[in-house]
Short mmCIF file of C-alpha atoms in Angstrom, two decimals:
data_model
loop_
_atom_site.label_atom_id
_atom_site.label_comp_id
_atom_site.label_asym_id
_atom_site.label_seq_id
_atom_site.Cartn_x
_atom_site.Cartn_y
_atom_site.Cartn_z
CA MET U 1 60.21 -25.80 -8.43
CA THR U 2 61.09 -27.65 -11.28
CA LEU U 3 64.33 -30.20 -12.08
CA LYS U 4 65.30 -29.52 -15.62
CA THR U 5 68.00 -30.86 -17.98
CA ARG U 6 68.57 -30.87 -21.35
CA ALA U 7 70.41 -33.70 -23.70
CA LYS U 8 71.60 -34.12 -27.11
CA CYS U 9 70.70 -37.35 -29.39
CA THR U 10 73.89 -39.18 -30.16
CA LYS U 11 72.35 -42.40 -31.62
CA ILE U 12 69.19 -43.39 -33.07
CA ASN U 13 68.54 -47.07 -32.13
CA LYS U 14 64.75 -47.05 -33.31
CA LYS U 15 62.37 -44.92 -34.08
CA SER U 16 59.70 -43.44 -32.00
CA GLN U 17 55.84 -42.18 -32.37
CA SER U 18 56.48 -40.02 -29.10
CA PRO U 19 55.66 -36.66 -30.38
CA ALA U 20 58.43 -35.12 -29.28
CA PHE U 21 60.70 -37.58 -30.37
CA LYS U 22 59.32 -38.80 -33.52
CA ASP U 23 61.45 -36.88 -35.95
CA LEU U 24 64.63 -36.76 -33.62
CA GLU U 25 67.83 -36.48 -35.70
CA ILE U 26 71.14 -37.10 -34.48
CA GLY U 27 72.42 -33.51 -33.06
CA ASP U 28 68.71 -32.75 -31.82
CA GLN U 29 68.24 -31.62 -28.56
CA ILE U 30 65.36 -32.60 -25.67
CA GLU U 31 64.40 -30.45 -22.80
CA PHE U 32 63.75 -32.64 -19.68
CA SER U 33 61.63 -31.19 -17.09
CA ILE U 34 59.55 -32.12 -13.89
CA GLU U 35 57.85 -30.32 -11.27
CA ILE U 36 58.56 -31.48 -7.50
CA LYS U 37 55.33 -32.07 -6.08
CA ALA U 38 53.16 -34.04 -4.01
CA VAL U 39 51.85 -37.04 -6.66
CA GLY U 40 48.80 -37.73 -4.83
CA TRP U 41 46.06 -36.48 -2.51
CA ASN U 42 43.34 -38.05 -0.56
CA ARG U 43 42.64 -41.17 -2.98
CA GLY U 44 46.41 -42.12 -3.09
CA SER U 45 49.23 -41.36 -5.45
CA HIS U 46 49.40 -41.19 -9.14
CA ALA U 47 52.10 -41.41 -11.70
CA ALA U 48 54.61 -38.03 -12.08
CA TYR U 49 54.93 -37.20 -15.82
CA ILE U 50 58.09 -35.84 -17.11
CA LYS U 51 57.85 -33.23 -19.75
CA CYS U 52 59.96 -33.78 -23.02
CA LEU U 53 60.11 -30.82 -25.12
CA ASN U 54 61.75 -31.23 -28.83
CA PRO U 55 62.75 -26.99 -29.23
CA LYS U 56 63.43 -27.53 -32.60
CA THR U 57 59.97 -28.82 -33.65
CA GLN U 58 57.92 -27.78 -30.62
CA ASN U 59 56.49 -31.08 -30.03
CA GLU U 60 56.02 -32.26 -26.52
CA SER U 61 55.37 -35.59 -24.63
CA LYS U 62 54.40 -36.04 -21.10
CA LEU U 63 55.70 -39.46 -20.01
CA SER U 64 55.38 -41.15 -16.57
CA PHE U 65 58.81 -42.67 -15.26
CA ASN U 66 57.41 -46.15 -16.08
CA GLN U 67 56.57 -45.02 -19.76
CA ILE U 68 60.16 -42.63 -20.29
CA GLY U 69 62.40 -45.82 -20.19
CA LYS U 70 60.99 -47.53 -23.16
CA THR U 71 61.12 -44.37 -25.03
CA LEU U 72 64.60 -43.70 -24.12
CA ASP U 73 65.72 -46.71 -24.78
CA CYS U 74 65.02 -46.31 -29.12
CA PHE U 75 67.83 -43.39 -28.32
CA GLU U 76 71.33 -42.40 -26.95
CA PHE U 77 71.88 -39.07 -25.08
CA GLU U 78 74.58 -37.00 -23.70
CA GLU U 79 73.55 -34.68 -20.88
CA MET U 80 74.22 -31.14 -21.78
CA ASN U 81 75.58 -28.51 -19.37
CA THR U 82 72.83 -26.40 -18.46
CA LYS U 83 74.22 -23.73 -16.64
#
C-alpha cells in the first residue's frame, strides 16, 4: 500500500537544488508518496524515502524523513484534495 498526496506551491522562500524542487514555480504541484512497508530486516532498520515527483518537469527526488524537512522549509505548500 502507498500513501499519496499532492500539494501546490504557494510561496518560494529559497531555491532548492533537489531535482523535483529545482525549477518549482508558484502554482506548480508536487506529488508525494511513500510505500507502507517494513524499513529493515536482519541488520536493523534503515531510512524510509518519500518519493517527490514534479509532474510538470517529471523530475523526481527521493528524500528521507530527516532530509525532507529542510527542503520543504524552502517553500510553502497547500495540500490539494486527492479524491
